[in-house]
Amino acid sequence: MTIPKVELKQVSKAFHGNGTTVQALADVSLRVMEGEFVTVIGPSGSGKSTLFNLIVGLLDPDSGDICLDGDVCANRAGRVGYMPQRDLLLPWRSALDNAIIPLELAGMSRDEAREKARAMLPMFGLEAFADSYPAALSGGMRQRAALLRTILTERDILLLDEPFGALDALTRRDLQDWLLKVWGRFGQTVIFITHDVEEALYLGDRVIVLSARPGRVVKSLTVELDRPRRRGMIAGGAFGRQMAELLEALGVTV
Amino acid sequence: MSDSTEHRTRPPRWLREAFPPALLIVLAILTWHAAAVESGLASFILPTPAQVIAAGWETRAILGQAILTTMIETALGLGIALAFGILIAAAMDLSPFLRRALYPILVASQTVQILAIAPLLIIWFGFGLLPKVIIVVLICFFPLAVSTADGLASSDPDLIALLRSMGASRGQVWRMVRLPSALPAFFSGLRVAVTYSVVGATIGEWVGGSQGLGLYMLRSKNALATDQVFFAMLITSVLSIGLFVLVYLIERLALPWYYSAQRKEQWEETGIF
Ligand SMILES: Nc1ncnc2c1ncn2[C@@H]1O[C@H](COP(=O)(O)OP(=O)(O)OP(=O)(O)O)[C@@H](O)[C@H]1O
Ligand SMILES: [Mg+2]
């Protein structure tokens, strides 16, 4: 049996503050295999972002274990490419210079890093905006710049936290297809958080449903759609049936 | 379309901006002249603008020397205040203990009466450069330290978390996030500091100097050469404004992102710049 790329074993996490305790995650177990695209949905506050902060190593679980590649369980910082919920571009760096941050951190010279990133700009639709500051970019461009930065961490595990959450429906659809193309090319292991059931089904090989706080895994659904995905699939019977299943797991009456 | 036609018919931006203050200054000078002539007051009470300029011109040799001295004191004081201010701000940022210990002392240092402490400094350190430099440091270092500390504290914790998730070291986080995000606040503090610095140096010279603009002012006052006092005041203002503008220009060069197109338009709408 192969080793999972990301494995959570009965992970719980609570936050303490102002005299109250918020149980964010309770007993979450999860295995993501190499090259898999897993989407995670759950109500607001169900601990999705907390899940990522734990995997990245910014937080430590109260109980349970988190392992990457089977054996890296402590000191996880720097092991995965993490794209947080806000794009978090540095306002004082141009789009290009934001994207090269991970390369610079890895010790590459600025010129070399720029050259490498510049070659990838066309794929991200940013070639005309390489030298623009984030304040001058549209929401979709900022997300693409943040995604390029995440890809340039050159990690084979990517955690994407609602990357398209703040975008309008049209831009969002474009970026979904574009993301699938980028993924098809690099083949990383992806965990993708979203609020949107349709997005979760359209993108993922598997959809994990978290319950309202405290977050627990209430469903893990294998998506019955072929790759490559096409927009037309959304109208198909399998899509509708699985969507209903997910909504039910989320507690929405269908 | 409508935008470009509008621009063609209107005078250039710098002219639109320079016109109101220039008009006001000209009006003020004319009023001043009229008041001085019509009131019949003696020129040692209220000289005319022309007399002020003439007095400055006549004493240009000593004035030049005085300006140089004052500028050197100001520059030295600012330099030391910069080093101290940044050091203290960094120390306060690195250690909450130091922050709690230093902050009240910082504030207290600003409540000390410069006019009271200046003579003491003269007694301790003589009539030379040192006591004036110390006064400039005392005045300038507070806005620098406080604004830099606030700037450092303002960096977005999410940005820091993101860099840490990429495996960044503490030093890399400082260089890439903490320092750049502190710069706008630092420059605001610097602008305040430089505008006070020249006045600080002249106070020191006034209280006990052997050279400088402050001494020139004191001597002119004692000789009832009011026109010279006015001229020295003018020079002090010009030096202060010059420093302010210099810092502003450096800031524009150093923080292009902060003054990126979008922001500039917002500023223009408010009519400040
Ligand atoms: N650093 C923290 N300190 C205290 N409480 C926190 C912290 N981070 C998260 N929480 C709490 O944990 C719970 C889960 O938060 P989390 O951000 O993981 O939710 P989420 O599922 O990502 O929500 P959303 O979909 O709105 O982004 C929330 O109730 C939140 O208030
Ligand atoms: Mg979240």
Coordinates of C-alpha atoms and ligand atoms in Angstrom, one line a residue:
Chain A
M1 CA 0.0 0.0 0.0
T2 CA 1.3 3.4 -0.9
I3 CA 2.1 6.1 1.7
P4 CA -0.4 9.0 1.8
K5 CA 1.1 12.4 1.0
V6 CA -0.9 14.0 3.8
E7 CA -2.3 12.2 6.7
L8 CA -4.2 13.5 9.7
K9 CA -4.9 11.0 12.5
Q10 CA -7.6 12.0 15.0
V11 CA -6.6 15.6 15.0
S12 CA -8.3 18.0 17.5
K13 CA -7.7 21.7 18.0
A14 CA -9.3 24.2 20.3
F15 CA -8.6 27.9 20.7
H16 CA -8.6 29.6 24.2
G17 CA -9.1 33.2 24.7
N18 CA -11.3 35.7 26.5
G19 CA -12.2 33.1 29.0
T20 CA -13.9 30.9 26.4
T21 CA -12.8 27.9 24.5
V22 CA -13.7 27.4 20.9
Q23 CA -13.4 23.8 19.7
A24 CA -12.5 24.3 16.0
L25 CA -11.7 20.7 15.0
A26 CA -12.7 17.5 16.7
D27 CA -11.2 14.1 15.8
V28 CA -10.5 14.8 12.1
S29 CA -8.9 12.0 10.2
L30 CA -7.9 12.4 6.6
R31 CA -5.6 10.8 4.0
V32 CA -4.7 12.4 0.7
M33 CA -2.8 10.3 -1.8
E34 CA -0.2 11.5 -4.2
G35 CA -1.5 13.5 -7.2
E36 CA -5.0 13.6 -5.7
F37 CA -7.2 16.7 -5.9
V38 CA -9.2 16.8 -2.7
T39 CA -11.8 19.6 -2.1
V40 CA -13.0 20.4 1.4
I41 CA -16.3 22.1 2.0
G42 CA -18.0 23.1 5.3
P43 CA -20.0 25.9 6.8
S44 CA -18.2 29.1 7.8
G45 CA -16.3 28.6 11.1
S46 CA -16.1 24.8 10.7
G47 CA -12.3 25.0 11.0
K48 CA -11.3 24.7 7.4
S49 CA -8.6 27.4 7.6
T50 CA -7.5 25.9 10.9
L51 CA -7.0 22.6 9.2
F52 CA -4.6 24.2 6.8
N53 CA -2.8 26.1 9.5
L54 CA -2.2 22.8 11.2
I55 CA -1.0 21.0 8.1
V56 CA 1.4 23.9 7.3
G57 CA 2.8 23.9 10.8
L58 CA 1.7 27.4 11.8
L59 CA -0.4 25.6 14.6
D60 CA 0.1 22.4 16.4
P61 CA -2.7 20.0 17.2
D62 CA -3.9 19.6 20.7
S63 CA -4.1 15.8 20.1
G64 CA -3.5 13.6 17.1
D65 CA -0.8 13.5 14.5
I66 CA -0.2 15.1 11.2
C67 CA 2.2 13.5 8.8
L68 CA 3.5 14.5 5.4
D69 CA 5.0 11.9 3.1
G70 CA 4.5 9.4 5.9
D71 CA 7.3 10.5 8.1
V72 CA 7.6 14.3 8.4
C73 CA 5.4 14.8 11.4
A74 CA 7.1 17.6 13.3
N75 CA 8.7 20.8 11.7
R76 CA 6.3 20.9 8.9
A77 CA 7.1 24.6 8.0
G78 CA 8.3 25.0 4.5
R79 CA 7.2 21.6 3.3
V80 CA 4.0 22.5 1.5
G81 CA 2.8 25.3 -0.8
Y82 CA 0.2 27.3 1.1
M83 CA -2.2 29.8 -0.4
P84 CA -4.1 31.6 2.4
Q85 CA -7.6 32.8 2.2
R86 CA -6.5 36.4 1.6
D87 CA -4.1 36.8 -1.2
L88 CA -1.6 38.4 1.1
L89 CA 0.6 40.0 -1.6
L90 CA 3.3 42.3 -0.2
P91 CA 2.1 45.8 -1.3
W92 CA 5.6 47.0 -1.7
R93 CA 6.6 44.3 -4.2
S94 CA 5.5 44.1 -7.8
A95 CA 3.5 41.1 -9.0
L96 CA 6.6 39.4 -10.3
D97 CA 8.6 40.2 -7.1
N98 CA 5.8 38.8 -5.0
A99 CA 5.8 35.6 -6.9
I100 CA 9.5 35.0 -6.4
I101 CA 9.4 35.3 -2.6
P102 CA 9.6 31.5 -2.1
L103 CA 12.6 31.3 -4.5
E104 CA 14.4 34.1 -2.7
L105 CA 13.7 32.4 0.6
A106 CA 15.3 29.3 -0.8
G107 CA 18.5 31.3 -1.5
M108 CA 18.1 31.9 -5.2
S109 CA 19.4 35.3 -6.4
R110 CA 16.8 37.9 -7.3
D111 CA 17.8 38.0 -10.9
E112 CA 17.7 34.3 -11.4
A113 CA 14.4 34.0 -9.6
R114 CA 12.9 36.8 -11.7
E115 CA 14.0 35.1 -14.9
K116 CA 12.5 31.8 -13.8
A117 CA 9.2 33.4 -12.7
R118 CA 9.0 35.5 -15.8
A119 CA 8.9 32.5 -18.0
M120 CA 5.7 31.3 -16.2
L121 CA 3.9 34.7 -16.4
P122 CA 2.1 33.9 -19.7
M123 CA 0.5 30.8 -18.3
F124 CA -0.8 32.9 -15.4
G125 CA -2.0 35.7 -17.7
L126 CA 0.2 38.2 -15.9
E127 CA 2.9 39.0 -18.5
A128 CA 1.6 42.6 -19.0
F129 CA 1.4 43.2 -15.2
A130 CA 4.7 41.8 -14.0
D131 CA 5.8 45.2 -12.7
S132 CA 2.5 46.4 -11.4
Y133 CA 2.0 46.8 -7.6
P134 CA -0.8 44.7 -6.1
A135 CA -2.9 47.8 -5.6
A136 CA -3.1 48.2 -9.4
L137 CA -4.2 44.6 -10.0
S138 CA -7.7 43.3 -10.3
G139 CA -9.0 40.7 -7.9
G140 CA -8.5 37.8 -10.3
M141 CA -5.0 38.9 -11.2
R142 CA -4.1 39.1 -7.5
Q143 CA -5.3 35.6 -7.0
R144 CA -3.3 34.4 -10.0
A145 CA -0.2 36.1 -8.7
A146 CA -0.7 34.5 -5.3
L147 CA -1.2 31.1 -7.0
L148 CA 2.0 31.6 -9.0
R149 CA 3.8 32.4 -5.7
T150 CA 2.3 29.2 -4.3
I151 CA 3.4 27.1 -7.3
L152 CA 6.9 28.6 -7.1
T153 CA 7.3 27.1 -3.6
E154 CA 8.0 24.1 -5.8
R155 CA 6.3 21.8 -3.3
D156 CA 4.4 18.8 -4.5
I157 CA 1.6 19.4 -1.9
L158 CA -0.5 22.5 -2.4
L159 CA -3.1 23.8 0.1
L160 CA -5.4 26.4 -1.5
D161 CA -7.8 28.2 0.9
E162 CA -10.8 29.5 -1.0
P163 CA -8.6 30.9 -3.7
F164 CA -11.6 32.1 -5.8
G165 CA -13.9 32.9 -2.9
A166 CA -13.9 36.7 -3.5
L167 CA -14.4 36.6 -7.3
D168 CA -17.4 37.1 -9.4
A169 CA -19.0 34.0 -11.0
L170 CA -17.6 34.5 -14.5
T171 CA -14.0 35.1 -13.4
R172 CA -14.3 32.2 -11.0
R173 CA -15.3 29.8 -13.7
D174 CA -12.4 30.8 -15.9
L175 CA -10.0 30.4 -13.1
Q176 CA -11.4 27.0 -12.2
D177 CA -10.7 25.7 -15.7
W178 CA -7.4 27.4 -15.7
L179 CA -6.4 25.8 -12.4
L180 CA -7.3 22.4 -13.6
K181 CA -5.0 23.0 -16.6
V182 CA -2.1 24.1 -14.4
W183 CA -2.7 21.1 -12.1
G184 CA -2.8 18.8 -15.2
R185 CA 0.6 20.1 -16.1
F186 CA 2.3 19.9 -12.7
G187 CA 0.4 17.1 -11.1
Q188 CA 0.8 18.2 -7.5
T189 CA -1.3 16.8 -4.6
V190 CA -3.9 19.5 -4.0
I191 CA -6.2 20.2 -1.1
F192 CA -8.7 22.9 -2.0
I193 CA -11.1 24.6 0.4
T194 CA -14.3 26.1 -0.9
H195 CA -17.7 27.2 0.3
D196 CA -19.2 26.3 -3.1
V197 CA -20.6 22.8 -3.5
E198 CA -20.5 23.1 -7.3
E199 CA -16.9 24.1 -7.3
A200 CA -16.0 21.3 -4.9
L201 CA -17.5 18.7 -7.3
Y202 CA -16.3 20.2 -10.5
L203 CA -12.6 20.4 -9.3
G204 CA -12.1 17.5 -7.0
D205 CA -11.4 13.8 -7.2
R206 CA -12.8 13.6 -3.8
V207 CA -14.9 15.9 -1.7
I208 CA -14.6 16.0 2.1
V209 CA -17.5 17.6 4.0
L210 CA -16.9 19.1 7.4
S211 CA -19.7 19.7 9.9
A212 CA -20.4 22.9 11.7
R213 CA -18.2 23.8 14.6
P214 CA -16.6 21.7 16.0
G215 CA -15.5 20.5 12.5
R216 CA -15.7 16.8 12.0
V217 CA -15.5 14.8 8.7
V218 CA -19.1 13.9 8.0
K219 CA -18.6 12.7 4.4
S220 CA -15.9 11.7 2.0
L221 CA -17.4 11.5 -1.5
T222 CA -15.5 10.1 -4.6
V223 CA -16.5 12.3 -7.6
E224 CA -17.9 10.3 -10.5
L225 CA -16.7 12.6 -13.3
D226 CA -14.0 11.8 -15.8
R227 CA -11.0 13.9 -16.4
P228 CA -10.5 16.3 -18.1
R229 CA -13.5 18.1 -16.7
R230 CA -15.8 19.9 -19.1
R231 CA -18.4 22.5 -18.2
G232 CA -21.1 20.4 -19.8
M233 CA -20.7 17.8 -17.0
I234 CA -22.4 20.1 -14.6
A235 CA -25.7 19.5 -16.5
G236 CA -25.3 15.7 -16.3
G237 CA -27.2 13.4 -14.0
A238 CA -24.2 12.2 -12.0
F239 CA -23.4 15.7 -11.1
G240 CA -26.8 16.6 -9.9
R241 CA -27.1 13.4 -7.8
Q242 CA -23.8 13.9 -6.1
M243 CA -24.5 17.6 -5.5
A244 CA -27.7 16.6 -3.7
E245 CA -25.7 14.1 -1.6
L246 CA -23.3 16.8 -0.6
L247 CA -26.0 19.3 0.2
E248 CA -27.7 16.7 2.4
A249 CA -24.4 16.1 4.2
L250 CA -24.2 19.8 4.8
G251 CA -27.6 19.7 6.4
V252 CA -29.4 21.6 3.6
T253 CA -32.8 20.1 2.8
V254 CA -33.0 19.2 -0.9
Chain B
M1 CA -12.8 61.4 -23.9
S2 CA -14.4 64.0 -21.7
D3 CA -11.3 63.6 -19.4
S4 CA -8.8 64.6 -22.0
T5 CA -10.7 67.6 -23.3
E6 CA -11.0 68.8 -19.7
H7 CA -7.3 68.5 -19.2
R8 CA -6.6 70.5 -22.4
T9 CA -8.6 73.5 -21.3
R10 CA -7.3 73.6 -17.7
P11 CA -3.9 74.9 -16.7
P12 CA -1.3 72.3 -15.8
R13 CA -1.5 70.6 -12.4
W14 CA 1.5 72.3 -10.8
L15 CA 0.2 75.7 -11.7
R16 CA -3.2 74.9 -10.3
E17 CA -1.6 73.8 -7.1
A18 CA 1.0 76.6 -6.8
F19 CA -1.4 79.4 -7.6
P20 CA -3.5 79.6 -4.4
P21 CA -0.6 79.7 -1.9
A22 CA 1.4 82.1 -4.1
L23 CA -1.5 84.5 -4.3
L24 CA -2.0 84.4 -0.6
I25 CA 1.7 85.0 0.1
V26 CA 1.8 88.0 -2.3
L27 CA -1.4 89.4 -0.6
A28 CA 0.1 88.9 2.8
I29 CA 3.4 90.7 1.8
L30 CA 1.4 93.6 0.3
T31 CA -0.7 94.0 3.4
W32 CA 2.4 93.9 5.6
H33 CA 4.0 96.6 3.5
A34 CA 0.9 98.8 3.6
A35 CA 0.6 98.3 7.4
A36 CA 4.2 99.2 8.0
V37 CA 4.0 102.3 5.8
E38 CA 0.6 103.6 6.8
S39 CA 0.8 103.0 10.5
G40 CA 3.9 105.2 10.8
L41 CA 5.5 102.8 13.2
A42 CA 9.3 103.1 13.6
S43 CA 11.1 100.5 11.6
F44 CA 12.6 98.9 14.7
I45 CA 9.0 98.0 15.7
L46 CA 7.6 97.0 12.3
P47 CA 10.0 97.0 9.3
T48 CA 8.7 96.8 5.7
P49 CA 9.4 93.6 3.7
A50 CA 11.9 95.5 1.6
Q51 CA 13.8 96.6 4.7
V52 CA 13.9 93.0 5.9
I53 CA 15.4 91.8 2.7
A54 CA 17.9 94.7 2.6
A55 CA 19.0 93.9 6.2
G56 CA 19.6 90.3 5.3
W57 CA 21.7 91.3 2.3
E58 CA 23.8 93.7 4.2
T59 CA 24.7 91.1 6.8
R60 CA 25.2 88.3 4.3
A61 CA 28.8 87.5 5.3
I62 CA 28.0 86.7 9.0
L63 CA 24.6 85.2 8.0
G64 CA 26.3 82.7 5.7
Q65 CA 28.5 81.6 8.5
A66 CA 25.5 81.4 10.9
I67 CA 23.5 79.3 8.5
L68 CA 26.3 76.9 8.0
T69 CA 26.8 76.5 11.8
T70 CA 23.1 75.9 12.3
M71 CA 22.9 73.4 9.5
I72 CA 25.8 71.4 10.8
E73 CA 24.2 71.2 14.3
T74 CA 20.9 70.2 12.7
A75 CA 22.4 67.6 10.5
L76 CA 24.4 66.0 13.4
G77 CA 21.5 66.1 15.7
L78 CA 19.2 64.5 13.1
G79 CA 21.7 61.8 12.3
I80 CA 22.1 60.9 15.9
A81 CA 18.4 61.0 16.6
L82 CA 17.8 58.8 13.6
A83 CA 20.3 56.2 14.8
F84 CA 18.9 56.3 18.4
G85 CA 15.3 56.4 17.4
I86 CA 15.5 53.4 15.1
L87 CA 17.6 51.5 17.7
I88 CA 15.1 52.2 20.5
A89 CA 12.1 51.3 18.2
A90 CA 13.7 48.0 17.2
A91 CA 14.5 47.2 20.8
M92 CA 10.9 48.0 21.9
D93 CA 9.6 45.8 19.1
L94 CA 11.9 42.9 20.0
S95 CA 11.2 42.9 23.7
P96 CA 7.8 43.7 25.3
F97 CA 9.7 44.2 28.6
L98 CA 11.8 47.0 27.0
R99 CA 8.7 48.5 25.5
R100 CA 7.0 48.8 28.8
A101 CA 10.2 50.1 30.4
L102 CA 11.1 52.6 27.7
Y103 CA 7.8 54.0 26.6
P104 CA 7.0 56.2 29.7
I105 CA 10.6 57.5 29.7
L106 CA 10.2 58.4 26.0
V107 CA 7.1 60.4 26.8
A108 CA 8.7 62.0 29.8
S109 CA 11.6 63.1 27.7
Q110 CA 9.3 65.1 25.6
T111 CA 7.7 66.9 28.5
V112 CA 11.0 68.3 29.6
Q113 CA 11.1 72.0 29.0
I114 CA 13.8 72.6 26.3
L115 CA 14.1 76.2 27.5
A116 CA 14.8 75.0 31.0
I117 CA 17.2 72.3 30.0
A118 CA 19.1 74.3 27.4
P119 CA 21.0 76.5 29.9
L120 CA 21.9 73.5 31.9
L121 CA 23.3 71.8 28.8
I122 CA 25.3 74.9 28.2
I123 CA 26.7 74.9 31.7
W124 CA 27.6 71.2 31.4
F125 CA 28.9 71.1 27.8
G126 CA 30.1 74.7 27.1
F127 CA 29.2 77.1 24.3
G128 CA 30.3 74.8 21.4
L129 CA 28.5 72.4 19.1
L130 CA 27.6 69.7 21.6
P131 CA 24.8 71.2 23.6
K132 CA 23.0 72.3 20.5
V133 CA 23.3 68.9 18.9
I134 CA 21.9 67.4 22.1
I135 CA 18.9 69.7 22.0
V136 CA 18.2 68.7 18.4
V137 CA 18.5 65.0 19.4
L138 CA 16.1 65.5 22.3
I139 CA 13.5 67.1 20.1
C140 CA 13.8 64.8 17.1
F141 CA 14.3 61.5 18.6
F142 CA 10.8 61.1 20.1
P143 CA 8.7 61.4 16.9
L144 CA 11.2 59.1 15.2
A145 CA 11.2 56.4 17.8
V146 CA 7.4 56.4 18.3
S147 CA 6.5 56.4 14.7
T148 CA 9.0 53.7 13.8
A149 CA 7.8 51.6 16.7
D150 CA 4.2 52.0 15.6
G151 CA 5.2 51.2 12.0
L152 CA 7.0 48.0 13.1
A153 CA 3.9 47.0 15.2
S154 CA 1.6 47.6 12.3
S155 CA 2.9 44.7 10.1
D156 CA 0.2 42.3 9.2
P157 CA 0.5 39.1 11.3
D158 CA -1.0 37.1 8.4
L159 CA 1.9 38.2 6.1
I160 CA 4.4 37.0 8.7
A161 CA 2.5 33.7 9.1
L162 CA 2.6 33.2 5.3
L163 CA 6.4 33.7 5.2
R164 CA 6.9 31.4 8.1
S165 CA 4.8 28.8 6.3
M166 CA 7.4 29.0 3.5
G167 CA 10.1 28.3 6.0
A168 CA 11.4 31.9 6.3
S169 CA 13.9 32.7 9.0
R170 CA 13.4 35.5 11.5
G171 CA 15.8 37.7 9.7
Q172 CA 14.1 37.1 6.3
V173 CA 10.7 38.0 7.9
W174 CA 12.2 41.2 9.1
R175 CA 13.8 42.1 5.8
M176 CA 10.8 41.2 3.7
V177 CA 7.9 42.2 5.8
R178 CA 8.6 44.1 9.1
L179 CA 11.0 46.7 7.8
P180 CA 9.1 47.6 4.6
S181 CA 5.8 47.9 6.4
A182 CA 7.3 50.2 9.0
L183 CA 8.6 52.6 6.4
P184 CA 5.6 54.8 5.8
A185 CA 5.2 55.5 9.5
F186 CA 8.9 56.1 9.8
F187 CA 8.8 58.7 7.1
S188 CA 5.9 60.5 8.7
G189 CA 7.9 60.7 11.9
L190 CA 10.9 61.9 10.0
R191 CA 9.0 64.7 8.4
V192 CA 7.8 65.9 11.8
A193 CA 11.3 65.6 13.2
V194 CA 13.1 67.5 10.5
T195 CA 10.6 70.4 10.7
Y196 CA 11.4 70.9 14.4
S197 CA 15.1 70.2 14.1
V198 CA 16.2 73.7 12.8
V199 CA 14.2 75.5 15.5
G200 CA 15.8 73.2 18.1
A201 CA 19.3 74.2 17.0
T202 CA 18.5 77.9 17.0
I203 CA 17.0 77.7 20.6
G204 CA 20.3 76.2 21.7
E205 CA 22.3 79.0 20.1
W206 CA 20.0 81.6 21.5
V207 CA 20.4 80.4 25.0
G208 CA 24.2 80.1 24.8
G209 CA 26.0 80.0 21.5
S210 CA 29.1 81.5 20.0
Q211 CA 27.8 81.1 16.5
G212 CA 24.7 80.3 14.5
L213 CA 21.3 81.7 13.4
G214 CA 20.0 81.7 17.0
L215 CA 22.9 84.0 18.1
Y216 CA 22.4 86.2 15.1
M217 CA 18.8 86.6 16.1
L218 CA 19.7 87.3 19.8
R219 CA 22.2 90.0 18.8
S220 CA 19.9 91.5 16.3
K221 CA 17.1 91.7 18.9
N222 CA 19.5 93.3 21.5
A223 CA 20.5 95.9 18.9
L224 CA 16.8 96.5 18.1
A225 CA 17.6 95.4 14.5
T226 CA 14.1 94.0 14.1
D227 CA 14.5 93.7 10.3
Q228 CA 17.4 91.3 10.9
V229 CA 15.3 89.3 13.4
F230 CA 12.6 89.0 10.7
F231 CA 15.1 87.9 8.1
A232 CA 16.6 85.2 10.4
M233 CA 13.1 83.9 11.1
L234 CA 12.5 83.7 7.3
I235 CA 15.8 81.8 6.9
T236 CA 14.8 79.4 9.7
S237 CA 11.5 78.7 8.0
V238 CA 13.0 78.2 4.6
L239 CA 15.5 75.7 6.0
S240 CA 12.8 73.8 7.8
I241 CA 10.6 73.7 4.7
G242 CA 13.5 72.7 2.6
L243 CA 14.2 69.8 4.9
F244 CA 10.6 68.8 4.8
V245 CA 10.4 68.8 1.1
L246 CA 13.7 66.9 0.9
V247 CA 12.3 64.1 3.1
Y248 CA 9.1 64.1 1.1
L249 CA 11.0 63.7 -2.2
I250 CA 13.2 60.9 -0.7
E251 CA 9.9 59.2 0.5
R252 CA 8.4 59.4 -2.9
L253 CA 11.5 57.7 -4.3
A254 CA 11.8 55.1 -1.6
L255 CA 8.1 54.1 -1.4
P256 CA 6.8 54.1 -5.0
W257 CA 4.3 51.5 -4.1
Y258 CA 2.9 53.8 -1.4
Y259 CA 2.3 56.6 -3.8
S260 CA 1.2 54.3 -6.6
A261 CA -1.1 55.8 -9.2
Q262 CA -4.3 54.9 -7.4
R263 CA -3.3 56.5 -4.1
K264 CA -2.1 59.7 -5.9
E265 CA -5.5 60.1 -7.4
Q266 CA -7.1 59.8 -4.0
W267 CA -4.8 62.4 -2.7
E268 CA -5.5 64.7 -5.6
E269 CA -9.2 64.5 -4.9
T270 CA -8.6 65.6 -1.4
G271 CA -6.6 68.5 -2.8
I272 CA -3.7 68.1 -0.3
F273 CA -1.0 67.4 -3.0
Ligands
LIG1 N1 -6.1 32.2 16.0 C1 -7.4 32.0 16.5 N2 -7.7 32.3 17.7 C2 -8.9 32.1 18.2 N3 -9.9 31.5 17.6 C3 -9.6 31.1 16.3 C4 -8.4 31.3 15.7 N4 -8.4 30.9 14.4 C5 -9.7 30.4 14.3 N5 -10.4 30.5 15.4 C6 -11.8 30.1 15.6 O1 -11.9 28.7 15.1 C7 -13.1 28.5 14.4 C8 -12.7 28.0 13.0 O2 -12.1 29.0 12.3 P1 -11.6 28.8 10.8 O3 -11.0 30.1 10.3 O4 -10.8 27.6 10.7 O5 -13.0 28.6 10.0 P2 -13.3 28.4 8.5 O6 -13.9 27.1 8.3 O7 -12.0 28.6 7.7 O8 -14.3 29.5 8.2 P3 -14.5 30.4 6.8 O9 -15.2 29.5 5.9 O10 -15.4 31.5 7.3 O11 -13.2 30.8 6.4 C9 -13.8 29.9 14.4 O12 -14.8 29.8 15.3 C10 -12.7 30.9 14.7 O13 -13.3 31.9 15.5
MG2 MG -11.4 30.0 6.4

